[in-house]
XYZ file of N, CA, C and O in Angstrom:
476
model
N 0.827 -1.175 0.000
C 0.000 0.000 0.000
C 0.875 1.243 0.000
O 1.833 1.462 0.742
N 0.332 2.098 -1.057
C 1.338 3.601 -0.968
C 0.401 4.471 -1.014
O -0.611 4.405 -1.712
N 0.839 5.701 0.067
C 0.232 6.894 -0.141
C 0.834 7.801 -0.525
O 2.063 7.864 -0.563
N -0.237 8.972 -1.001
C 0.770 10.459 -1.217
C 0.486 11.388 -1.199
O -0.467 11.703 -1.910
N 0.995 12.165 -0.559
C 0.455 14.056 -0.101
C 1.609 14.537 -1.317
O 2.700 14.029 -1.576
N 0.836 15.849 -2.018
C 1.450 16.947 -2.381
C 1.103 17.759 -1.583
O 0.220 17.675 -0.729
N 2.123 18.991 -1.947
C 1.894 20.456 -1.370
C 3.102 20.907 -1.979
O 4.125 20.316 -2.327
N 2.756 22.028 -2.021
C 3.638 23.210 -2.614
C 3.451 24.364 -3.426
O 4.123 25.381 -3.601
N 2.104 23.852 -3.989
C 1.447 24.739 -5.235
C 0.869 25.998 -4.412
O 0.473 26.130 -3.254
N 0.998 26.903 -5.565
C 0.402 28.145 -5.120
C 0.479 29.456 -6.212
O 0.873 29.146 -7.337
N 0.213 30.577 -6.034
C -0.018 31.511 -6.786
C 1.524 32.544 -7.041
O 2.127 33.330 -6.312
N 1.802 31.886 -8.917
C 3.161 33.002 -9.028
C 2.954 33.739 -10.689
O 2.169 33.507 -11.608
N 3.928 34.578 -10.529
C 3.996 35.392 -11.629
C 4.482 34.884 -12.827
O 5.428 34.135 -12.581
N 4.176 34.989 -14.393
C 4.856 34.206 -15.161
C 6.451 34.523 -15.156
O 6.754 35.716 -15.159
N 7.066 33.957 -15.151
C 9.069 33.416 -15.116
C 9.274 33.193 -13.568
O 10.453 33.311 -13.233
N 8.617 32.972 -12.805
C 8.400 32.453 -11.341
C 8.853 30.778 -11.732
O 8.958 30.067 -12.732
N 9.050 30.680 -10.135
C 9.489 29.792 -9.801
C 8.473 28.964 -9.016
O 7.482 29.611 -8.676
N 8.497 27.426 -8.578
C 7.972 26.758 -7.838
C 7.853 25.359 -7.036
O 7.128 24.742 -7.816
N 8.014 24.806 -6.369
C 8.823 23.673 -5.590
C 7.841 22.926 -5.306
O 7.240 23.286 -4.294
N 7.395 21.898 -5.880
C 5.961 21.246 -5.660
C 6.865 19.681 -4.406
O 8.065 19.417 -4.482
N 6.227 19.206 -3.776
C 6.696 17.997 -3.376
C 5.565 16.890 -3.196
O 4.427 17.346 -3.087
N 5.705 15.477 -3.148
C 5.243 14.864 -3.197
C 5.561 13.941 -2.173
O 6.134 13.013 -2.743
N 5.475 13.651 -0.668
C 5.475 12.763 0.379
C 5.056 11.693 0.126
O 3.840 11.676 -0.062
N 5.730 10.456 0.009
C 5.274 8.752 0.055
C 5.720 7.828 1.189
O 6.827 7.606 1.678
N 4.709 7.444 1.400
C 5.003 6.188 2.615
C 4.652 4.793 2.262
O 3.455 4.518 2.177
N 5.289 4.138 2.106
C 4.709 2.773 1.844
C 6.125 1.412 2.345
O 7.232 1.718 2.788
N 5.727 0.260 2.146
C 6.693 -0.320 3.065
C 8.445 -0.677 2.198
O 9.511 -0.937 2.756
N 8.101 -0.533 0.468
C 8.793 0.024 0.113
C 9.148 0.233 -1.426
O 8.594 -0.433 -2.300
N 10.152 1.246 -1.709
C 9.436 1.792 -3.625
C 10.323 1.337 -4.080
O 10.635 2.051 -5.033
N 11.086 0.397 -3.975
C 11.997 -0.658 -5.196
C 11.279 -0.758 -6.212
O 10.122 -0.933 -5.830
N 11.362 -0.736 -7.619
C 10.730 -1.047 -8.295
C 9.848 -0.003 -9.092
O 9.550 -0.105 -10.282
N 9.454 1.096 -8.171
C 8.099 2.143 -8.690
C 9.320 2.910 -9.503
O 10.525 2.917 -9.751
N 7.773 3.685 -9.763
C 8.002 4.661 -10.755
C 7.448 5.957 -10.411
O 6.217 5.975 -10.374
N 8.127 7.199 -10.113
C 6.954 8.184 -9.177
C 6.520 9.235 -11.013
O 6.992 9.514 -12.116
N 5.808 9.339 -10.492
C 5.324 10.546 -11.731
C 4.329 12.012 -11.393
O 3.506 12.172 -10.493
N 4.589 12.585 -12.045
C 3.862 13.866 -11.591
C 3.000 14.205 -12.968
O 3.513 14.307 -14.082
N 1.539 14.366 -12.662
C 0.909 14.805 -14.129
C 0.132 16.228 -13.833
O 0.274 16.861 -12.786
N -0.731 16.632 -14.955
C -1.137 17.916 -14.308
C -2.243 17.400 -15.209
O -2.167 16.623 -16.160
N -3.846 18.349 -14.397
C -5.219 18.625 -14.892
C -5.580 20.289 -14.997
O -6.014 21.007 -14.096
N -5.288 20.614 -16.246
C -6.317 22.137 -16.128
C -7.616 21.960 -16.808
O -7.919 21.175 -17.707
N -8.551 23.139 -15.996
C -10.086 22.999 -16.336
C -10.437 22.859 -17.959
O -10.341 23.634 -18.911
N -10.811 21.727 -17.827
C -11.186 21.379 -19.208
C -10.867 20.507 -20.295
O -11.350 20.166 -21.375
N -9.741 20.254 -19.498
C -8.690 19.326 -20.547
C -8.227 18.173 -19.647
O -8.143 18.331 -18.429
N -7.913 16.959 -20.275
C -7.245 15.948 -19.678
C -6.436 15.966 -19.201
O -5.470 16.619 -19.595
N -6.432 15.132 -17.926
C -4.808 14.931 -17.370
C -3.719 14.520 -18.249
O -3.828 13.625 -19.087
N -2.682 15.192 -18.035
C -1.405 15.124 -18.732
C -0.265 14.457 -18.264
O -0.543 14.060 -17.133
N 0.707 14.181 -18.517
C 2.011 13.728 -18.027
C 2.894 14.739 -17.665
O 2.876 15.712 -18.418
N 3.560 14.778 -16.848
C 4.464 16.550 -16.755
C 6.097 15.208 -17.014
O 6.658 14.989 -18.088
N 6.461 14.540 -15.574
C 7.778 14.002 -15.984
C 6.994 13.088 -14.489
O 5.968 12.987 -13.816
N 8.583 12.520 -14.685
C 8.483 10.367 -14.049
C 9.911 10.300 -13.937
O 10.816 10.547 -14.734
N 9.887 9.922 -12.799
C 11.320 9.218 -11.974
C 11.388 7.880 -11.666
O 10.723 7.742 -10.639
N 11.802 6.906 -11.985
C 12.055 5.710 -11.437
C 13.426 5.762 -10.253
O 14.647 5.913 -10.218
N 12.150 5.503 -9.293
C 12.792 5.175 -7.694
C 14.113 4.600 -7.848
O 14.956 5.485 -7.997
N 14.537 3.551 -7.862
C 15.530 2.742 -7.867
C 17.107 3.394 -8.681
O 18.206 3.503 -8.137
N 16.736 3.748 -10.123
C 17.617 3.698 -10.957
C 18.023 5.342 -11.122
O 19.156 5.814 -11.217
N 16.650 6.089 -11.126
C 17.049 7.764 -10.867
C 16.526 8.061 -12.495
O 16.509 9.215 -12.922
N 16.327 7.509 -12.899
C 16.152 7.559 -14.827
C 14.489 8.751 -14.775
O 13.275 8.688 -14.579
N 15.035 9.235 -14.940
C 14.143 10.953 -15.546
C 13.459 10.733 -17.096
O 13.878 10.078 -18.051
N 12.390 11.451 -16.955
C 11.531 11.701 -18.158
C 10.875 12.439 -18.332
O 10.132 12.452 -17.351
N 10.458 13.514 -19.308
C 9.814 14.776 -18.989
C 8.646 14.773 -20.386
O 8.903 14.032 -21.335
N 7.373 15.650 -20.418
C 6.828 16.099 -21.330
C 7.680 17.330 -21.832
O 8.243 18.208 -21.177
N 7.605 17.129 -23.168
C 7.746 18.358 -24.262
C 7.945 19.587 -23.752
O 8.959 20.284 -23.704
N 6.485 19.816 -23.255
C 5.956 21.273 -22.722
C 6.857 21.522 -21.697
O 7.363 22.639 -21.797
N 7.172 20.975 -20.901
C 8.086 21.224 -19.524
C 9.957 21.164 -19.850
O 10.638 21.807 -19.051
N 10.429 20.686 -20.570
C 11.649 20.101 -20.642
C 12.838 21.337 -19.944
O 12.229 22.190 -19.298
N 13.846 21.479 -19.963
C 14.163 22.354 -20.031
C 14.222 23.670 -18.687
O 15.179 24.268 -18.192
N 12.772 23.741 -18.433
C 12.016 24.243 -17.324
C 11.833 23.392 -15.809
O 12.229 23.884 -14.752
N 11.349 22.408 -15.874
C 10.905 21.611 -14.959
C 12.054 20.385 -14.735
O 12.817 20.088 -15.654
N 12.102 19.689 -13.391
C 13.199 18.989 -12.855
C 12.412 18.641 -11.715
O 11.800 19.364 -10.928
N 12.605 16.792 -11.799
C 12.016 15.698 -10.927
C 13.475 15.386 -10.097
O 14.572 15.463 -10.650
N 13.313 15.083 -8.915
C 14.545 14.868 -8.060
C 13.514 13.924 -6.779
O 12.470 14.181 -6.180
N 14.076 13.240 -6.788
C 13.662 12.716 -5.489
C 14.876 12.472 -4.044
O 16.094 12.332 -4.154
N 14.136 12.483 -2.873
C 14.877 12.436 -1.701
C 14.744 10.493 -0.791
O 13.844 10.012 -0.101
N 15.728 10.061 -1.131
C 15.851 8.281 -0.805
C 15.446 8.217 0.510
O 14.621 7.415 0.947
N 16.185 9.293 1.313
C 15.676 8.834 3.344
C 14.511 9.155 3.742
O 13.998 8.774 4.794
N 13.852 10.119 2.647
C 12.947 10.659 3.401
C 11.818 10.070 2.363
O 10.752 9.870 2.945
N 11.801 9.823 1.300
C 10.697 8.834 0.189
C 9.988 10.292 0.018
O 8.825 10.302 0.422
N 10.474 11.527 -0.508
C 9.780 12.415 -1.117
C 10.131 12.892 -2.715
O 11.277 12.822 -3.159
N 9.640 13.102 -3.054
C 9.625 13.044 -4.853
C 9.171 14.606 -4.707
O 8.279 15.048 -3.983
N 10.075 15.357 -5.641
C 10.088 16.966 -5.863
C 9.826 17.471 -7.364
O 10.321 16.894 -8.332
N 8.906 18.736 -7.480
C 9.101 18.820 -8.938
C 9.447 20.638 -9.056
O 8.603 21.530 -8.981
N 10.862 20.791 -9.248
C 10.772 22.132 -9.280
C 10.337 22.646 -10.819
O 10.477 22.114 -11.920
N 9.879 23.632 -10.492
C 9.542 24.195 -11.831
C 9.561 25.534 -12.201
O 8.925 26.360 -11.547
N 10.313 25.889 -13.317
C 11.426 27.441 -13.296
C 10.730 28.029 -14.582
O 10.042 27.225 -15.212
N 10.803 29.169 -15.005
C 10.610 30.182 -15.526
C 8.893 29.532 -16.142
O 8.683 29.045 -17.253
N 7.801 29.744 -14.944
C 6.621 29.227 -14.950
C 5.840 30.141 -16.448
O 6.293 31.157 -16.974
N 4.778 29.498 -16.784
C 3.623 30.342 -17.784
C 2.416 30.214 -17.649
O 2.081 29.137 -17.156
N 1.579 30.945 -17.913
C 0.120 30.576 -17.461
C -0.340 29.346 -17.810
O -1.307 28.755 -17.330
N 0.593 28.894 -18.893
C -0.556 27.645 -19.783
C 0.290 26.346 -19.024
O 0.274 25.243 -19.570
N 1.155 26.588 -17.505
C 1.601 25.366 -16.643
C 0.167 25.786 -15.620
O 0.202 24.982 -14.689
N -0.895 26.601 -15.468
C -1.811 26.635 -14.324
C -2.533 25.538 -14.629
O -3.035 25.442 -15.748
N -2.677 24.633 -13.757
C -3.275 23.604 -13.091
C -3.486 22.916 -11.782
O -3.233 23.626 -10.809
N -3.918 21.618 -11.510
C -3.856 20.940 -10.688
C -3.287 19.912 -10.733
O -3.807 18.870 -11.133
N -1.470 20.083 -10.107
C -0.350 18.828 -10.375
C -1.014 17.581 -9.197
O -1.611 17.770 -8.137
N -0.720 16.605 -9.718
C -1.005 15.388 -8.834
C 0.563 14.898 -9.101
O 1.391 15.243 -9.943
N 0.605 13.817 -7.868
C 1.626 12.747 -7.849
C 0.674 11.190 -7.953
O -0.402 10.817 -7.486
N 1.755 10.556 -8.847
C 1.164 8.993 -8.802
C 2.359 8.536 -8.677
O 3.500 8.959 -8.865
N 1.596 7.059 -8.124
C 3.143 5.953 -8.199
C 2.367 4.539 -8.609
O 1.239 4.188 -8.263
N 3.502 3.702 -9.616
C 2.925 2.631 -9.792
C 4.406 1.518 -10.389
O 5.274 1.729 -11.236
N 4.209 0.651 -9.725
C 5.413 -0.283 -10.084
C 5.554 -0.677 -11.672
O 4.621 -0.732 -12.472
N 7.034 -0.956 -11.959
C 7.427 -0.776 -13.179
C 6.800 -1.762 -13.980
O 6.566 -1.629 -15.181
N 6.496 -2.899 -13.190
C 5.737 -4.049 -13.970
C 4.368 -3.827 -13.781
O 3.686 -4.820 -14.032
N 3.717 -2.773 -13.395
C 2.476 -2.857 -13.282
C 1.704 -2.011 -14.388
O 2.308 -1.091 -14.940
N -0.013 -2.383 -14.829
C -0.287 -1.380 -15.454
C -1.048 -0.532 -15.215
O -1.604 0.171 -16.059
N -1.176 -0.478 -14.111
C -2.086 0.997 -13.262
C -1.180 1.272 -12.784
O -0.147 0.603 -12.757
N -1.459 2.819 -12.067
C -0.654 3.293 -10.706
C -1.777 2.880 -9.549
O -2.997 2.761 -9.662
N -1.062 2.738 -8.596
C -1.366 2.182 -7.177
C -2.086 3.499 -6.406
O -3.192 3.628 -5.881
N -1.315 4.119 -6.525
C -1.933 5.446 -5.778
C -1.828 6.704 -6.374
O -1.196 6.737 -7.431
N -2.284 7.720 -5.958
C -2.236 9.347 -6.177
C -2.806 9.967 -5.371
O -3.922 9.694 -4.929
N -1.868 11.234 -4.948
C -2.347 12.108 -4.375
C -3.179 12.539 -4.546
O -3.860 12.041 -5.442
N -3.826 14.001 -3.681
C -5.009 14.614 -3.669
C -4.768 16.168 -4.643
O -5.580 17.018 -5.007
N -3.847 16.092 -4.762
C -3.681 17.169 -5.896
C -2.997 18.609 -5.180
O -3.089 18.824 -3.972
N -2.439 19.359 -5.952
C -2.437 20.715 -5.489
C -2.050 21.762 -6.322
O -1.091 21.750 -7.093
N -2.932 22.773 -6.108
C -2.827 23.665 -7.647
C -2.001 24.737 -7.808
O -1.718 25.526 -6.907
N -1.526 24.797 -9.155
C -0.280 25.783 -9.177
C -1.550 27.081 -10.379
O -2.489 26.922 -11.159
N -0.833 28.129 -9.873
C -1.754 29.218 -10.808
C -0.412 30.107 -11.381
O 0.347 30.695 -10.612
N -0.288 30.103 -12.529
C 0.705 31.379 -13.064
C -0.034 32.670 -13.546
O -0.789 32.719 -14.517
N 0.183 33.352 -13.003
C -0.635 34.808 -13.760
C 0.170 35.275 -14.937
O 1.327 34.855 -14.924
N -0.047 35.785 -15.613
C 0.215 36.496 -16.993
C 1.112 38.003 -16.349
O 1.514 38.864 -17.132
C-alpha cells in the first residue's frame, strides 16, 4: 500500500518559480516509478515528468523540458518537482502517482495541489 500528499502549489507570476513535493510512505518503492501529471479545467490529465525510484532515470513532457526537474529524496521517500521560468498555460492541478514498473495501473495518487501562473 502507498500513499501520497502533495503540497507546494500556489499563486506566481509568469518566469516564477515553484517547488511542488510529493510525500510517500509505503513499506517500500523498489521497483516504482513516481510521476507527476497535471489537470487544467477542461482538458485531460497530462504527463508533466516520471522518476524511477531505484535507478534515478528521468523523463519529462515536451511542454516542460528544459524548465521543470524531478529529483527525489531516498531517506525521506519524497519526490520533488521544481519548476522554473513558470507560464500561465503550466496553471493547473499537479497530482503525484506511483505505480510499479511491472504494473499497469498506478497504485496510488495524491489529492492534488494547484499551481496558478498569472500572466
Amino acid at each position: 500500500q502507498v500513499q501520497l500528499v502533495e503540497s507546494g502549489g500556489g499563486l506566481v507570476q509568469a518566469g516564477g518559480s515553484l517547488r511542488l513535493s510529493c510525500a510517500a510512505s509505503g513499506p517500500t518503492f523498489t521497483g516504482y516509478r513516481m510521476t507527476w501529471f497535471r489537470q487544467a479545467p477542461g482538458k485531460e490529465r497530462a504527463f508533466v515528468a516520471g522518476i524511477n525510484w531505484g535507478s534515478g532515470t528521468t523523463n519529462y513532457a515536451d511542454s516542460v523540458k528544459g524548465r521543470f526537474t524531478i529529483s527525489k529524496d531516498n531517506a525521506k521517500t519524497v519526490v520533488f518537482l521544481q519548476m522554473n521560468n513558470l507560464k500561465p498555460e503550466d496553471t493547473a492541478v499537479y497530482y503525484c502517482a506511483a505505480r510499479r514498473l511491472l504494473g499497469a495501473q498506478y497504485d496510488a495518487w495524491g489529492q492534488g495541489t494547484q499551481v496558478t501562473v498569472s500572466s
